[in-house]
Coordinates of C-alpha atoms in Angstrom, one line a residue:
Chain A
M1 CA -92.7 -77.7 103.0
T2 CA -91.9 -80.9 105.0
D3 CA -95.5 -81.2 106.1
V4 CA -96.8 -81.1 102.6
A5 CA -94.3 -83.6 101.5
T6 CA -95.1 -86.1 104.3
L7 CA -98.8 -85.7 103.6
K8 CA -98.3 -86.6 100.0
K9 CA -96.4 -89.7 101.0
P10 CA -98.5 -91.8 103.3
E11 CA -96.6 -94.9 102.4
S12 CA -93.3 -93.7 103.9
K13 CA -93.3 -95.5 107.2
S14 CA -91.3 -93.1 109.4
A15 CA -92.0 -89.8 107.7
G16 CA -91.7 -88.2 111.2
T17 CA -88.2 -89.5 111.9
A18 CA -87.0 -88.7 108.4
T19 CA -87.4 -85.0 109.1
I20 CA -85.4 -85.2 112.3
T21 CA -82.4 -87.4 111.3
D22 CA -80.0 -86.2 108.6
P23 CA -81.2 -88.0 105.5
I24 CA -77.8 -88.3 104.1
A25 CA -76.3 -90.0 107.2
V26 CA -79.1 -92.6 107.1
R27 CA -78.1 -94.0 103.8
P28 CA -76.1 -97.2 104.1
R29 CA -73.0 -95.8 102.3
S30 CA -70.7 -98.4 103.8
V31 CA -72.3 -101.2 101.7
A32 CA -73.2 -99.2 98.6
R33 CA -69.9 -97.6 98.1
P34 CA -67.7 -100.7 97.6
L35 CA -70.4 -102.3 95.5
L36 CA -70.5 -99.3 93.2
Y37 CA -66.7 -99.2 92.9
S38 CA -66.6 -102.9 92.1
A39 CA -69.2 -102.6 89.4
L40 CA -67.4 -99.7 87.9
V41 CA -64.1 -101.4 88.0
L42 CA -65.6 -104.5 86.3
C43 CA -67.1 -102.4 83.6
A44 CA -63.8 -100.6 83.1
L45 CA -62.0 -103.9 82.7
L46 CA -64.5 -105.2 80.2
T47 CA -64.2 -101.9 78.2
L48 CA -60.4 -102.2 78.2
L49 CA -60.3 -105.9 77.1
P50 CA -59.7 -105.1 73.4
F51 CA -56.8 -102.9 74.4
L52 CA -55.3 -105.7 76.4
W53 CA -55.7 -108.1 73.5
V54 CA -54.1 -105.8 71.0
I55 CA -51.1 -105.1 73.1
S56 CA -50.5 -108.7 74.0
G57 CA -51.3 -110.0 70.5
S58 CA -49.0 -107.6 68.8
L59 CA -46.1 -108.7 71.0
R60 CA -46.5 -112.4 70.2
S61 CA -44.5 -114.1 67.4
L62 CA -46.1 -115.4 64.2
D63 CA -45.4 -119.0 65.3
E64 CA -46.9 -118.5 68.8
I65 CA -50.1 -117.1 67.4
R66 CA -50.3 -120.0 64.9
S67 CA -49.8 -122.7 67.6
D68 CA -51.9 -121.1 70.4
P69 CA -54.1 -118.4 68.8
G70 CA -56.3 -117.7 71.8
A71 CA -53.7 -117.1 74.5
W72 CA -54.4 -113.9 76.4
L73 CA -50.7 -113.1 77.2
P74 CA -47.5 -113.7 75.2
H75 CA -45.3 -116.5 76.2
H76 CA -42.3 -114.6 74.8
V77 CA -42.5 -110.9 74.2
T78 CA -41.2 -109.9 70.8
L79 CA -41.2 -106.7 68.7
D80 CA -40.9 -108.8 65.6
N81 CA -44.4 -107.8 64.3
F82 CA -43.5 -104.1 64.4
T83 CA -40.2 -104.7 62.6
R84 CA -42.1 -106.7 59.9
L85 CA -44.8 -104.0 59.7
F86 CA -42.4 -101.2 58.9
A87 CA -40.7 -103.4 56.3
T88 CA -44.0 -104.2 54.6
E89 CA -44.4 -102.9 51.1
G90 CA -46.6 -99.7 51.2
F91 CA -46.9 -99.3 54.9
G92 CA -44.6 -96.3 55.1
R93 CA -46.5 -94.8 52.2
F94 CA -49.9 -95.2 54.0
L95 CA -48.5 -93.7 57.1
V96 CA -47.1 -90.7 55.3
N97 CA -50.4 -90.3 53.4
S98 CA -52.4 -90.2 56.6
I99 CA -50.0 -87.6 58.0
V100 CA -50.2 -85.4 54.9
V101 CA -54.0 -85.6 54.7
A102 CA -54.4 -84.9 58.4
T103 CA -52.0 -81.9 58.1
I104 CA -54.0 -80.4 55.2
V105 CA -57.3 -81.0 57.0
V106 CA -56.1 -79.4 60.3
L107 CA -54.6 -76.3 58.6
G108 CA -57.7 -75.9 56.5
N109 CA -60.0 -76.1 59.5
I110 CA -58.0 -73.6 61.5
V111 CA -58.2 -71.1 58.7
A112 CA -61.7 -71.8 57.4
A113 CA -63.3 -72.3 60.9
S114 CA -61.8 -69.4 62.7
A115 CA -62.7 -67.0 59.9
A116 CA -66.2 -68.3 59.5
G117 CA -66.8 -68.7 63.3
Y118 CA -65.6 -65.1 63.8
A119 CA -67.9 -63.7 61.1
L120 CA -70.9 -65.7 62.4
A121 CA -70.4 -64.6 66.0
K122 CA -69.1 -61.0 65.7
L123 CA -70.1 -59.5 62.4
D124 CA -73.5 -58.1 61.3
F125 CA -74.2 -58.8 57.7
A126 CA -76.9 -59.7 55.2
G127 CA -77.4 -63.5 54.9
K128 CA -76.0 -64.3 58.4
R129 CA -79.0 -66.6 59.1
I130 CA -78.5 -68.4 55.9
A131 CA -74.8 -68.9 56.6
F132 CA -75.5 -70.3 60.1
G133 CA -78.3 -72.5 58.6
A134 CA -75.6 -73.8 56.2
V135 CA -73.4 -74.8 59.1
M136 CA -76.3 -76.6 60.8
A137 CA -77.3 -78.3 57.6
A138 CA -73.7 -79.5 57.0
L139 CA -73.7 -80.9 60.6
M140 CA -77.0 -82.8 59.9
V141 CA -76.8 -84.1 56.4
P142 CA -75.8 -87.7 56.7
F143 CA -72.7 -88.8 54.8
T144 CA -74.5 -91.9 53.4
A145 CA -77.0 -89.7 51.6
V146 CA -74.4 -87.6 49.7
F147 CA -71.3 -89.7 49.1
V148 CA -72.1 -90.7 45.5
P149 CA -72.4 -87.1 44.2
Q150 CA -69.4 -86.1 46.4
F151 CA -67.4 -88.7 44.5
V152 CA -68.7 -87.6 41.1
I153 CA -67.7 -84.0 42.0
T154 CA -64.3 -85.2 43.1
V155 CA -63.8 -87.0 39.8
D156 CA -65.0 -83.9 37.9
L157 CA -62.4 -81.7 39.8
G158 CA -59.8 -84.2 38.7
L159 CA -59.1 -85.1 42.3
A160 CA -60.0 -88.8 42.3
D161 CA -57.3 -91.0 43.8
T162 CA -55.4 -88.0 45.2
L163 CA -54.6 -86.9 48.7
T164 CA -56.2 -83.5 48.0
G165 CA -59.4 -85.2 47.0
I166 CA -59.4 -87.1 50.3
A167 CA -58.7 -84.0 52.3
L168 CA -60.8 -81.4 50.6
P169 CA -64.3 -82.2 51.9
A170 CA -63.0 -82.2 55.5
M171 CA -61.1 -78.9 55.2
A172 CA -63.9 -76.8 56.6
L173 CA -65.8 -79.1 59.0
P174 CA -69.1 -77.7 60.3
L175 CA -68.1 -78.9 63.7
S176 CA -65.0 -76.7 63.7
V177 CA -67.0 -73.7 62.6
F178 CA -69.5 -74.3 65.3
I179 CA -66.8 -74.6 68.0
M180 CA -65.2 -71.4 66.8
R181 CA -68.5 -69.6 66.7
Q182 CA -69.4 -70.6 70.2
Y183 CA -66.0 -69.5 71.5
A184 CA -66.2 -66.2 69.6
L185 CA -69.6 -65.5 71.2
S186 CA -67.9 -65.6 74.6
I187 CA -65.4 -62.8 73.7
P188 CA -66.8 -59.4 74.8
D189 CA -67.9 -57.1 71.9
E190 CA -66.4 -54.1 73.7
L191 CA -62.9 -55.4 73.0
L192 CA -63.6 -55.4 69.2
E193 CA -65.6 -52.2 69.3
A194 CA -62.7 -50.4 70.9
A195 CA -60.4 -51.4 68.0
R196 CA -63.1 -50.5 65.5
I197 CA -63.4 -47.0 67.0
D198 CA -59.6 -46.7 66.7
G199 CA -60.0 -47.2 63.0
A200 CA -58.8 -50.8 62.7
G201 CA -60.2 -52.8 59.8
E202 CA -62.1 -56.1 60.2
F203 CA -59.1 -58.1 59.0
R204 CA -56.8 -56.4 61.4
I205 CA -59.2 -56.9 64.3
F206 CA -59.5 -60.6 63.3
F207 CA -55.8 -61.2 63.2
R208 CA -54.6 -58.9 66.0
I209 CA -57.4 -59.2 68.5
F210 CA -59.6 -62.2 67.9
L211 CA -57.0 -64.9 66.9
P212 CA -54.6 -64.3 69.8
L213 CA -57.6 -64.8 72.2
A214 CA -58.9 -67.8 70.4
G215 CA -56.1 -70.2 71.5
P216 CA -58.3 -72.7 73.3
A217 CA -60.8 -72.9 70.5
V218 CA -58.0 -73.3 67.9
A219 CA -56.7 -76.2 70.1
T220 CA -60.1 -77.9 70.2
V221 CA -60.5 -77.4 66.4
T222 CA -57.0 -78.8 65.8
I223 CA -57.7 -81.9 67.8
M224 CA -61.2 -82.5 66.5
S225 CA -60.2 -82.1 62.9
F226 CA -57.1 -84.3 63.4
L227 CA -59.3 -87.0 65.0
F228 CA -61.8 -86.8 62.2
S229 CA -59.1 -87.0 59.5
W230 CA -57.0 -89.7 61.1
N231 CA -60.0 -91.9 61.9
N232 CA -61.9 -91.3 58.7
F233 CA -62.4 -94.5 56.8
I234 CA -65.2 -94.6 54.3
W235 CA -64.4 -91.4 52.3
P236 CA -60.7 -92.3 51.8
L237 CA -61.8 -95.8 50.9
I238 CA -64.0 -94.3 48.2
V239 CA -61.6 -91.8 46.8
A240 CA -58.3 -93.7 47.0
Q241 CA -58.2 -96.2 44.1
S242 CA -54.6 -97.2 44.0
T243 CA -52.4 -98.1 47.0
S244 CA -50.3 -95.0 46.4
S245 CA -53.1 -92.8 47.8
Y246 CA -54.3 -95.2 50.6
T247 CA -54.4 -93.8 54.0
L248 CA -53.3 -95.9 57.0
P249 CA -56.8 -97.2 57.9
V250 CA -57.7 -98.0 54.2
G251 CA -54.3 -99.7 53.7
L252 CA -54.7 -101.7 56.8
A253 CA -58.3 -102.8 56.0
A254 CA -57.3 -103.7 52.5
T255 CA -54.3 -105.7 53.6
S256 CA -56.4 -107.7 56.1
Q257 CA -59.3 -108.2 53.7
A258 CA -56.9 -109.4 50.9
A259 CA -55.5 -112.0 53.4
A260 CA -59.1 -113.2 54.2
H261 CA -58.8 -116.3 56.3
V262 CA -55.1 -116.6 56.5
T263 CA -54.7 -113.3 58.3
D264 CA -51.3 -112.7 59.9
Y265 CA -52.8 -111.5 63.1
G266 CA -49.6 -110.4 64.7
L267 CA -48.8 -108.1 61.8
M268 CA -52.4 -106.7 61.7
L269 CA -52.4 -106.1 65.5
A270 CA -49.1 -104.2 65.2
G271 CA -50.7 -102.1 62.5
A272 CA -53.8 -101.6 64.7
I273 CA -51.5 -100.2 67.4
V274 CA -49.8 -97.8 65.0
V275 CA -53.2 -96.5 63.8
M276 CA -54.8 -96.0 67.2
L277 CA -51.8 -94.8 69.2
P278 CA -51.6 -91.1 68.0
V279 CA -55.2 -90.4 68.8
L280 CA -55.2 -92.3 72.1
V281 CA -52.1 -90.5 73.3
L282 CA -53.6 -87.1 72.4
F283 CA -56.8 -88.2 74.1
L284 CA -55.0 -89.1 77.4
F285 CA -53.4 -85.7 77.6
L286 CA -56.0 -83.4 76.1
Q287 CA -59.2 -85.2 77.2
R288 CA -61.3 -82.1 77.8
H289 CA -60.9 -80.9 74.2
F290 CA -62.3 -84.3 73.0
V291 CA -65.2 -84.2 75.4
R292 CA -66.0 -80.6 74.7
G293 CA -65.7 -81.1 70.9
I294 CA -67.7 -84.3 70.7
A295 CA -70.3 -83.9 73.4
G296 CA -70.8 -80.2 72.6
T297 CA -72.2 -80.8 69.1
G298 CA -73.1 -84.4 68.6
M299 CA -70.6 -85.4 66.0
R300 CA -67.7 -87.8 65.9
Chain B
M1 CA -65.8 -37.4 63.8
T2 CA -68.8 -37.2 61.3
T3 CA -67.8 -36.6 57.8
V4 CA -68.2 -33.1 56.3
V5 CA -68.9 -34.4 52.8
P6 CA -72.7 -33.8 52.3
A7 CA -73.5 -37.4 51.4
S8 CA -76.9 -38.5 52.5
P9 CA -76.5 -40.4 55.8
R10 CA -78.8 -43.2 54.7
K11 CA -76.8 -43.9 51.5
D12 CA -73.6 -43.8 53.6
R13 CA -75.0 -46.3 56.0
R14 CA -76.2 -48.6 53.2
S15 CA -72.8 -48.6 51.5
R16 CA -71.1 -49.3 54.9
G17 CA -73.6 -52.2 55.4
A18 CA -72.7 -53.6 51.9
R19 CA -69.1 -53.3 52.7
R20 CA -69.6 -55.1 56.0
T21 CA -71.5 -57.9 54.2
A22 CA -68.8 -58.3 51.6
V23 CA -66.1 -58.5 54.3
A24 CA -68.2 -61.1 56.3
W25 CA -68.7 -63.3 53.2
L26 CA -65.0 -63.1 52.5
F27 CA -64.5 -64.5 56.0
L28 CA -67.0 -67.2 55.2
A29 CA -65.7 -68.0 51.7
P30 CA -63.6 -71.1 52.5
F31 CA -66.4 -72.7 54.5
T32 CA -69.1 -71.7 51.9
L33 CA -67.0 -73.1 49.1
V34 CA -66.6 -76.5 50.7
F35 CA -70.3 -76.4 51.8
L36 CA -71.6 -75.8 48.3
L37 CA -69.3 -78.4 46.7
Y38 CA -69.7 -81.1 49.3
T39 CA -73.0 -80.6 51.0
A40 CA -75.5 -78.4 49.1
V41 CA -74.9 -79.6 45.5
P42 CA -74.5 -83.3 46.5
T43 CA -77.8 -83.2 48.5
V44 CA -79.7 -82.0 45.5
A45 CA -77.7 -84.1 43.1
A46 CA -78.4 -87.3 45.1
L47 CA -82.1 -86.9 44.6
G48 CA -81.5 -86.2 40.9
F49 CA -79.2 -89.2 40.4
S50 CA -81.7 -91.4 42.1
L51 CA -84.2 -90.7 39.3
T52 CA -81.7 -91.5 36.5
D53 CA -79.9 -94.6 35.2
L54 CA -76.5 -93.0 35.9
R55 CA -73.7 -95.5 36.0
G56 CA -70.0 -95.2 36.9
M57 CA -68.9 -95.4 33.3
D58 CA -71.3 -92.6 32.3
L59 CA -69.2 -90.0 34.1
R60 CA -67.3 -89.3 30.9
H61 CA -70.5 -89.2 28.8
P62 CA -73.1 -87.3 30.8
F63 CA -75.5 -87.3 27.8
A64 CA -75.9 -91.0 27.8
V65 CA -77.8 -90.7 31.1
D66 CA -81.6 -91.0 31.0
L67 CA -84.4 -90.1 33.4
V68 CA -86.0 -93.3 34.7
G69 CA -88.5 -91.8 37.2
F70 CA -88.9 -94.0 40.3
D71 CA -87.6 -97.2 38.6
N72 CA -84.6 -97.3 40.9
Y73 CA -86.8 -97.1 44.0
L74 CA -89.1 -99.8 42.6
R75 CA -86.0 -101.9 41.9
L76 CA -84.8 -101.5 45.5
F77 CA -88.0 -102.7 47.0
R78 CA -88.1 -105.7 44.7
D79 CA -84.6 -106.6 45.7
D80 CA -84.6 -109.2 48.4
S81 CA -81.2 -108.3 49.6
F82 CA -82.2 -104.6 50.0
L83 CA -85.2 -105.7 52.1
R84 CA -83.0 -108.0 54.2
D85 CA -80.5 -105.1 54.7
L86 CA -83.3 -102.8 55.8
L87 CA -84.3 -105.4 58.4
N88 CA -80.7 -105.9 59.5
T89 CA -80.3 -102.1 59.9
G90 CA -83.6 -102.0 61.8
L91 CA -82.4 -104.7 64.1
F92 CA -79.1 -102.8 64.7
V93 CA -81.2 -99.8 65.7
A94 CA -83.8 -101.6 67.8
V95 CA -81.2 -103.6 69.8
G96 CA -78.3 -101.2 69.7
V97 CA -79.9 -97.9 70.6
P98 CA -81.6 -99.1 73.9
L99 CA -78.6 -101.0 75.0
T100 CA -76.1 -98.3 74.2
M101 CA -78.3 -95.7 76.1
G102 CA -79.0 -98.0 79.0
I103 CA -75.3 -98.7 79.6
G104 CA -74.4 -95.1 79.0
L105 CA -77.0 -93.8 81.4
A106 CA -76.2 -96.4 84.1
L107 CA -72.5 -95.5 83.9
A108 CA -73.2 -91.8 83.9
L109 CA -75.3 -92.2 87.1
A110 CA -72.6 -94.3 88.7
V111 CA -69.8 -92.0 87.8
N112 CA -71.9 -89.0 88.9
S113 CA -73.0 -90.5 92.2
G114 CA -70.6 -88.7 94.4
I115 CA -67.5 -90.9 94.0
R116 CA -64.4 -88.7 94.1
R117 CA -61.6 -91.2 93.6
L118 CA -61.0 -92.6 90.2
R119 CA -63.8 -90.6 88.7
G120 CA -61.7 -89.0 86.0
V121 CA -60.1 -92.4 85.3
F122 CA -63.5 -94.1 84.8
R123 CA -64.6 -91.3 82.5
T124 CA -61.4 -91.6 80.4
V125 CA -61.7 -95.4 80.2
F126 CA -65.4 -95.4 79.1
F127 CA -64.8 -92.6 76.6
A128 CA -61.7 -94.2 75.0
P129 CA -63.6 -96.5 72.6
V130 CA -65.3 -93.5 71.1
V131 CA -62.0 -92.0 69.8
T132 CA -60.3 -95.3 68.9
N133 CA -59.8 -96.0 65.3
I134 CA -62.5 -98.4 64.0
V135 CA -60.2 -100.2 61.6
A136 CA -57.9 -101.1 64.4
V137 CA -60.8 -102.1 66.7
A138 CA -62.3 -104.3 64.0
L139 CA -59.0 -106.1 63.6
I140 CA -58.8 -106.7 67.3
W141 CA -62.3 -108.0 67.4
Q142 CA -61.6 -110.4 64.5
Y143 CA -58.6 -111.7 66.4
A144 CA -60.6 -112.1 69.6
F145 CA -63.7 -113.6 68.0
H146 CA -62.3 -116.0 65.5
A147 CA -62.8 -119.7 66.1
N148 CA -59.8 -120.2 68.3
G149 CA -59.6 -116.6 69.5
T150 CA -59.2 -115.1 72.9
V151 CA -63.0 -115.1 73.6
N152 CA -63.3 -118.8 72.9
E153 CA -60.3 -119.4 75.1
V154 CA -62.6 -118.4 78.0
F155 CA -65.2 -120.9 76.8
G156 CA -62.4 -123.5 76.6
A157 CA -61.3 -122.8 80.1
V158 CA -64.7 -123.8 81.5
G159 CA -64.9 -126.9 79.2
L160 CA -67.1 -125.5 76.5
A161 CA -66.5 -125.3 72.8
G162 CA -67.0 -121.7 71.7
P163 CA -68.8 -121.1 68.5
N164 CA -67.2 -119.6 65.3
W165 CA -68.8 -116.3 66.0
L166 CA -68.2 -114.3 62.8
D167 CA -68.9 -117.2 60.5
D168 CA -72.2 -118.1 62.0
P169 CA -75.2 -116.3 60.4
D170 CA -77.0 -116.3 63.8
L171 CA -74.1 -115.1 65.9
A172 CA -72.3 -112.6 63.6
M173 CA -75.0 -109.9 64.0
P174 CA -74.9 -109.9 67.8
V175 CA -71.1 -109.5 67.7
V176 CA -71.4 -106.6 65.2
I177 CA -74.0 -105.0 67.4
L178 CA -71.8 -105.5 70.4
L179 CA -69.0 -103.7 68.6
G180 CA -71.4 -100.8 67.9
I181 CA -72.4 -100.6 71.5
W182 CA -68.8 -100.8 72.7
R183 CA -67.8 -98.0 70.4
N184 CA -70.7 -95.7 71.4
F185 CA -71.8 -96.2 75.0
G186 CA -69.1 -93.8 76.2
Y187 CA -70.5 -91.1 73.9
A188 CA -74.0 -91.6 75.4
M189 CA -72.4 -91.5 78.9
V190 CA -70.7 -88.2 78.3
L191 CA -73.9 -86.7 77.0
F192 CA -75.8 -88.0 80.0
L193 CA -73.1 -86.7 82.4
A194 CA -73.5 -83.3 80.9
G195 CA -77.3 -83.6 81.4
L196 CA -76.8 -84.7 85.0
Q197 CA -74.5 -81.9 85.9
A198 CA -77.2 -79.4 84.8
V199 CA -79.6 -80.7 87.5
P200 CA -79.2 -78.3 90.4
R201 CA -78.0 -79.8 93.7
E202 CA -80.7 -78.0 95.7
V203 CA -83.4 -80.2 94.0
Y204 CA -81.8 -83.3 95.5
E205 CA -81.2 -81.7 98.9
A206 CA -84.9 -80.6 99.0
A207 CA -86.0 -84.1 98.1
A208 CA -83.7 -85.7 100.7
I209 CA -85.1 -83.4 103.4
D210 CA -88.5 -84.5 102.3
G211 CA -87.4 -88.1 102.9
A212 CA -87.1 -89.2 99.4
G213 CA -84.6 -92.1 99.1
R214 CA -82.1 -92.6 96.3
W215 CA -84.4 -94.7 94.2
R216 CA -87.3 -92.2 94.5
Q217 CA -84.9 -89.3 93.7
L218 CA -83.8 -91.2 90.6
R219 CA -87.3 -92.0 89.4
H220 CA -89.0 -88.7 90.2
I221 CA -86.2 -86.1 89.8
T222 CA -83.2 -87.4 87.8
L223 CA -84.9 -89.3 85.0
P224 CA -87.6 -86.7 84.3
L225 CA -85.1 -83.9 84.3
L226 CA -82.9 -86.0 81.9
L227 CA -85.7 -86.3 79.4
P228 CA -84.3 -83.6 77.0
T229 CA -80.9 -85.2 77.1
T230 CA -82.5 -88.6 76.5
L231 CA -84.2 -87.2 73.5
V232 CA -81.0 -85.9 72.0
V233 CA -79.1 -89.1 72.7
T234 CA -81.9 -91.2 71.2
V235 CA -82.0 -89.2 68.0
L236 CA -78.2 -89.0 67.6
L237 CA -77.7 -92.7 68.2
T238 CA -80.5 -93.7 65.9
V239 CA -79.1 -91.5 63.2
F240 CA -75.6 -93.1 63.7
Y241 CA -77.0 -96.6 63.7
L242 CA -79.3 -96.1 60.7
Q243 CA -76.1 -95.3 58.7
V244 CA -74.0 -98.1 60.2
F245 CA -71.2 -99.0 57.8
D246 CA -67.8 -99.4 59.4
E247 CA -68.7 -102.1 61.9
P248 CA -70.3 -104.7 59.4
Y249 CA -67.9 -103.7 56.6
L250 CA -64.8 -104.2 58.6
L251 CA -65.8 -107.1 60.9
T252 CA -67.8 -109.4 58.6
N253 CA -68.0 -107.6 55.3
G254 CA -71.7 -108.0 55.5
G255 CA -71.5 -111.8 55.8
P256 CA -72.0 -114.6 56.4
L257 CA -74.8 -114.9 53.9
G258 CA -75.6 -111.2 54.1
S259 CA -76.7 -111.6 57.7
T260 CA -74.9 -108.5 58.8
E261 CA -75.2 -106.3 55.7
S262 CA -76.7 -102.9 56.4
V263 CA -78.4 -100.4 54.1
A264 CA -75.2 -98.3 54.0
L265 CA -73.2 -101.3 53.0
Y266 CA -75.8 -102.0 50.2
T267 CA -75.5 -98.4 49.1
Y268 CA -71.7 -98.7 49.0
R269 CA -71.8 -102.0 47.1
Q270 CA -74.2 -100.6 44.4
F271 CA -71.9 -97.7 44.1
G272 CA -68.9 -100.0 43.8
A273 CA -70.7 -101.9 41.1
G274 CA -71.1 -98.6 39.2
E275 CA -74.9 -98.4 39.8
F276 CA -74.9 -94.8 40.9
G277 CA -78.6 -94.3 40.3
V278 CA -79.6 -97.3 42.5
S279 CA -77.0 -96.4 45.1
S280 CA -78.4 -92.8 45.3
A281 CA -81.9 -94.1 45.6
A282 CA -80.8 -96.3 48.5
S283 CA -79.1 -93.3 50.2
F284 CA -82.3 -91.3 49.7
V285 CA -84.3 -94.0 51.5
T286 CA -81.8 -93.8 54.4
L287 CA -82.2 -90.0 54.4
L288 CA -86.0 -90.3 54.5
L289 CA -85.8 -92.9 57.3
I290 CA -83.5 -90.7 59.3
G291 CA -85.9 -87.7 58.9
L292 CA -88.9 -89.8 59.7
V293 CA -87.5 -91.5 62.8
S294 CA -86.1 -88.2 64.1
V295 CA -89.5 -86.5 63.8
V296 CA -91.3 -89.4 65.5
Q297 CA -88.8 -89.5 68.3
F298 CA -89.1 -85.8 68.9
R299 CA -92.9 -86.2 69.0
L300 CA -92.8 -89.1 71.4
L301 CA -90.1 -87.9 73.8
R302 CA -90.8 -84.2 73.8
P303 CA -91.5 -83.0 77.4
R304 CA -95.3 -82.8 77.8
T305 CA -95.9 -79.4 79.1

């Protein structure tokens, strides 16, 4: 093996010694390692800059941002922006709307995805391929291509400008079905078969045997559908037509765009913190669900 | 426990199969309902709409809508702002995809190169932008990149006058693309990390015994074995970027002078103006582009064996 390799590589000067010395020990780790760490730390700091700016900016007073807009750190720390934010007309409403929509979406996904995922993984039936094809199609059809008819349908259903209209299309995300199906595939058939022989019906098996085992997948689905709903911007922007049905991101974007060039940055940054905090906190504690859910399927 | 009733076994099996199918579709009902309403019907309808003169006000009077053939498409390609938006979107893809992938790959290699300490921390930090709310991020970037913002503070510190990034037609697009990269490189990194972890350690050990250095290992083992991952990441990022909406809408609203307006933003504006037919035609162009680019990328990057 080694001989063949050295023959193939006449350009390697000390092919003979390389076979004797431990190749791993030869490497100049002592230099490369700190260099690697410094590069990574630098990249990490650059990535985190916007987070530093939003924290420091949201803690600066209106006057301070006006007189010295570019300062990286507050001269005096104040929570004034947050107090003003929660006193702002409509803000509480946006927050409640976002929470209501996210709750409907999460519950819908748990029900729809666990049932569909279970059927796709564990039941034999006519049209199974078509059903799985539908999940894949739903994963792939780009939102940009379909939002106009989606809106028309929402209007026809009488759901324009309602929270239900905002939540409905996201209540059975293909990503959730996919996660559930993958998880259900990992549950041994024998377990379900045993119950079937004992005479248990499919619904009983689903509720009594599958669901209690599906905890981890339910957790991933909960987190992914919450993330989707909470961060979704363009669909609520299209459906919500009056401020009474704005979600938090839509309300925040509308407020800042209405203000155009006289933006009250402190207030906006405080709003930004409130919007991003729930997801970031979840992410810090439940990272593996995010990575599994996002990297596993190619969807955000 | 076979039944004593003299029913033909075939018929019995068939009726049990029908029952099973009915039960399965009952399980699938909620998903199927949402799928039909919000994916299947809209996909067909989008094509239909694009061939009509449907307008927002027609929703109450569906019979006032006429078929107009390919007029909407002709109108699109005679519209200078649509052509400009196509170019902008192309620029976003051409610059954004390679940079996002390059950064993602480099960081995946670095994080995967045997460091033990802080590894989880790095992964968390680089992935955080992916899950951060885009409206919040865009507000932060507006604060940072405005004429007297935190970014220009750095320029000021070294005695330079920083530009007015978001109001300059030449500089706004780079900032919008940078936001796209910042938001997506962690996603590319995680996919590359998954790809790297699938490479068996023995391959590297064998190469090291054969005297292959780090660089040779990277070129001749890691990168070729990552080709399938690279293909997936390329296609996914291209599909994201071809539909780019949030970044330009929130950061610059397509301005200044339309220099950052994307096709998706054009589609949204036509929709907002009540031009549902034109808007659907524009979405269909996006859909065709996505399909075309994906097929080409699969052809080009498919492992040649």
